[in-house]
């Protein structure tokens, strides 16, 4: 019973949107950390570039209706 409720909640559209938003935040964090570790950049520069990763990922998502490639 509990597992069925959990699966139903995971299939909820609001949960899917929240999870996609979480994944975009993880992507932005990974880009920032990767740039800070791999490139010889100042931390401020890595943060600035990494802060663009989340909005760019949302823009590139064709299922997003707010802005980006999914808008008509």
Coordinates of N, CA, C and O in Angstrom, one line a residue:
X1 N 0.8 -1.2 0.0 CA 0.0 0.0 0.0 C 0.9 1.3 0.0 O 0.6 2.2 -0.8
X2 N 1.9 1.3 0.9 CA 2.7 2.4 1.0 C 3.5 2.6 -0.4 O 3.7 3.8 -0.8
X3 N 4.0 1.5 -0.9 CA 4.7 1.6 -2.2 C 3.8 2.2 -3.3 O 4.3 2.9 -4.2
X4 N 2.6 1.8 -3.4 CA 1.7 2.3 -4.4 C 1.5 3.8 -4.3 O 1.4 4.5 -5.3
X5 N 1.3 4.2 -3.0 CA 1.2 5.7 -2.8 C 2.4 6.4 -3.2 O 2.3 7.5 -3.8
X6 N 3.6 5.9 -2.9 CA 4.8 6.5 -3.3 C 5.0 6.6 -4.8 O 5.4 7.6 -5.4
X7 N 4.6 5.5 -5.5 CA 4.7 5.5 -7.0 C 3.7 6.4 -7.6 O 4.1 7.1 -8.6
X8 N 2.6 6.5 -7.0 CA 1.6 7.5 -7.5 C 2.1 8.9 -7.4 O 1.9 9.8 -8.2
X9 N 2.7 9.2 -6.2 CA 3.2 10.5 -6.0 C 4.4 10.8 -6.9 O 4.5 12.0 -7.4
X10 N 5.2 9.8 -7.2 CA 6.3 10.1 -8.2 C 5.9 10.3 -9.6 O 6.5 11.0 -10.4
X11 N 4.7 9.8 -9.9 CA 4.2 10.0 -11.3 C 3.4 11.4 -11.4 O 3.0 11.7 -12.5
X12 N 3.2 12.0 -10.3 CA 2.5 13.3 -10.3 C 3.2 14.3 -11.1 O 4.5 14.5 -11.0
X13 N 2.5 15.1 -11.9 CA 3.2 16.1 -12.7 C 4.0 17.2 -11.9 O 5.1 17.6 -12.3
X14 N 3.5 17.5 -10.7 CA 4.2 18.5 -9.9 C 5.6 17.9 -9.4 O 6.6 18.6 -9.4
X15 N 5.6 16.6 -9.1 CA 6.8 16.0 -8.6 C 7.8 15.9 -9.8 O 9.0 16.1 -9.6
X16 N 7.3 15.6 -11.0 CA 8.2 15.5 -12.1 C 8.9 16.9 -12.4 O 10.1 17.0 -12.7
X17 N 8.1 18.0 -12.3 CA 8.6 19.3 -12.5 C 9.6 19.7 -11.4 O 10.7 20.2 -11.7
X18 N 9.3 19.3 -10.2 CA 10.3 19.6 -9.1 C 11.6 18.8 -9.3 O 12.7 19.3 -9.0
X19 N 11.5 17.6 -9.7 CA 12.6 16.7 -9.9 C 13.5 17.3 -11.1 O 14.7 17.3 -11.0
X20 N 12.9 17.7 -12.1 CA 13.6 18.3 -13.2 C 14.4 19.6 -12.8 O 15.5 19.8 -13.2
X21 N 13.7 20.4 -12.0 CA 14.3 21.6 -11.4 C 15.5 21.2 -10.5 O 16.6 21.8 -10.6
X22 N 15.4 20.2 -9.7 CA 16.5 19.7 -8.9 C 17.6 19.2 -9.8 O 18.8 19.5 -9.5
X23 N 17.4 18.5 -10.8 CA 18.4 18.0 -11.7 C 19.2 19.2 -12.4 O 20.4 19.1 -12.6
X24 N 18.4 20.2 -12.7 CA 19.1 21.4 -13.3 C 20.0 22.1 -12.3 O 21.1 22.5 -12.6
X25 N 19.6 22.1 -11.0 CA 20.4 22.7 -10.0 C 21.7 21.8 -9.8 O 22.8 22.4 -9.6
X26 N 21.5 20.5 -9.8 CA 22.7 19.6 -9.7 C 23.6 19.8 -10.9 O 24.9 19.9 -10.7
X27 N 23.1 20.0 -12.1 CA 23.9 20.2 -13.3 C 24.7 21.5 -13.1 O 25.9 21.6 -13.4
X28 N 24.1 22.6 -12.6 CA 24.7 23.9 -12.5 C 25.9 23.7 -11.4 O 26.9 24.3 -11.6
X29 N 25.6 23.0 -10.4 CA 26.6 22.8 -9.3 C 27.8 22.0 -9.9 O 28.9 22.3 -9.6
X30 N 27.5 21.0 -10.7 CA 28.5 20.1 -11.3 C 29.4 20.9 -12.2 O 30.6 20.8 -12.2
X31 N 28.8 21.8 -13.0 CA 29.5 22.6 -13.9 C 30.4 23.6 -13.2 O 31.6 23.7 -13.5
X32 N 29.9 24.2 -12.1 CA 30.7 25.1 -11.3 C 31.9 24.4 -10.7 O 33.0 24.9 -10.7
X33 N 31.6 23.2 -10.0 CA 32.7 22.5 -9.4 C 33.7 22.0 -10.4 O 34.9 22.1 -10.2
X34 N 33.2 21.5 -11.5 CA 34.1 21.0 -12.6 C 35.0 22.1 -13.1 O 36.2 21.9 -13.3
X35 N 34.5 23.3 -13.3 CA 35.3 24.4 -13.8 C 36.3 24.9 -12.7 O 37.4 25.2 -13.1
X36 N 35.9 24.9 -11.5 CA 36.8 25.3 -10.4 C 37.9 24.4 -10.3 O 39.0 24.8 -10.0
X37 N 37.7 23.1 -10.5 CA 38.7 22.1 -10.2 C 39.6 21.9 -11.5 O 40.8 21.7 -11.4
X38 N 39.0 21.8 -12.7 CA 39.7 21.4 -13.9 C 40.4 22.6 -14.6 O 41.5 22.5 -15.1
X39 N 39.7 23.8 -14.6 CA 40.2 24.9 -15.3 C 41.0 25.8 -14.3 O 40.7 25.8 -13.1
X40 N 41.8 26.6 -14.8 CA 42.6 27.5 -13.9 C 41.8 28.8 -13.9 O 42.3 29.8 -14.4
X41 N 40.6 28.8 -13.3 CA 39.8 30.0 -13.2 C 39.7 30.5 -11.7 O 39.8 29.7 -10.8
X42 N 39.5 31.7 -11.6 CA 39.2 32.3 -10.2 C 37.8 31.7 -9.8 O 37.0 31.4 -10.7
X43 N 37.6 31.5 -8.5 CA 36.3 31.0 -8.1 C 35.1 31.8 -8.6 O 34.1 31.3 -8.9
X44 N 35.3 33.1 -8.6 CA 34.2 34.0 -9.1 C 33.9 33.7 -10.5 O 32.7 33.8 -10.9
X45 N 34.9 33.5 -11.4 CA 34.6 33.2 -12.8 C 33.9 31.8 -12.9 O 33.0 31.7 -13.7
X46 N 34.3 30.8 -12.1 CA 33.6 29.5 -12.2 C 32.2 29.6 -11.7 O 31.3 29.0 -12.3
X47 N 31.9 30.4 -10.7 CA 30.6 30.6 -10.2 C 29.7 31.3 -11.3 O 28.6 31.0 -11.5
X48 N 30.3 32.3 -11.9 CA 29.5 33.1 -12.9 C 29.2 32.2 -14.1 O 28.0 32.2 -14.5
X49 N 30.1 31.4 -14.6 CA 29.8 30.5 -15.7 C 28.8 29.4 -15.2 O 27.9 29.0 -15.9
X50 N 29.0 28.8 -14.0 CA 28.1 27.8 -13.5 C 26.7 28.3 -13.3 O 25.8 27.5 -13.4
X51 N 26.6 29.6 -13.0 CA 25.2 30.1 -12.7 C 24.4 30.2 -14.0 O 23.2 30.3 -14.0
X52 N 25.1 30.1 -15.1 CA 24.4 30.1 -16.4 C 23.9 28.7 -16.8 O 23.1 28.6 -17.7
X53 N 24.5 27.7 -16.2 CA 24.2 26.3 -16.6 C 22.7 25.9 -16.4 O 22.1 25.3 -17.2
X54 N 22.2 26.3 -15.2 CA 20.8 26.0 -14.9 C 19.8 26.6 -15.9 O 19.0 25.9 -16.5
X55 N 19.8 27.9 -16.1 CA 18.9 28.5 -17.1 C 19.1 28.0 -18.5 O 18.2 27.9 -19.3
X56 N 20.4 27.7 -18.9 CA 20.6 27.2 -20.2 C 20.1 25.8 -20.4 O 19.5 25.5 -21.4
X57 N 20.1 25.0 -19.3 CA 19.6 23.7 -19.4 C 18.0 23.8 -19.5 O 17.4 23.0 -20.2
X58 N 17.4 24.7 -18.8 CA 16.0 24.9 -19.0 C 15.6 25.4 -20.4 O 14.6 25.0 -21.0
X59 N 16.4 26.3 -20.9 CA 16.2 26.8 -22.2 C 16.3 25.7 -23.3 O 15.5 25.6 -24.2
X60 N 17.2 24.8 -23.1 CA 17.4 23.7 -24.1 C 16.4 22.6 -24.0 O 16.3 21.8 -24.9
X61 N 15.6 22.5 -22.9 CA 14.6 21.5 -22.7 C 13.4 21.8 -23.5 O 12.7 22.8 -23.3
X62 N 13.1 20.9 -24.5 CA 12.0 21.2 -25.4 C 10.6 21.0 -24.7 O 9.6 21.4 -25.3
X63 N 10.6 20.4 -23.6 CA 9.3 20.2 -22.9 C 8.9 21.4 -22.0 O 7.8 21.4 -21.5
X64 N 9.8 22.3 -21.8 CA 9.5 23.5 -21.0 C 8.7 24.5 -21.8 O 9.1 24.8 -22.9
X65 N 7.6 25.0 -21.2 CA 6.8 25.9 -22.0 C 7.0 27.3 -21.6 O 6.5 28.2 -22.2
X66 N 7.7 27.6 -20.5 CA 7.9 29.0 -20.1 C 8.8 29.8 -21.0 O 8.5 30.9 -21.4
X67 N 10.0 29.2 -21.4 CA 10.9 29.9 -22.3 C 11.8 28.9 -22.9 O 11.9 27.8 -22.4
X68 N 12.4 29.2 -24.0 CA 13.4 28.3 -24.6 C 12.9 27.7 -25.8 O 12.0 28.1 -26.5
X69 N 13.5 26.5 -26.1 CA 13.2 25.8 -27.3 C 11.7 25.2 -27.4 O 11.2 24.9 -28.4
X70 N 11.1 25.1 -26.2 CA 9.8 24.5 -26.2 C 8.7 25.5 -26.4 O 7.5 25.1 -26.5
X71 N 9.0 26.8 -26.4 CA 7.9 27.8 -26.6 C 7.6 27.9 -28.1 O 8.4 27.6 -28.9
X72 N 6.4 28.4 -28.3 CA 6.0 28.6 -29.7 C 5.6 30.0 -30.0 O 5.3 30.8 -29.2

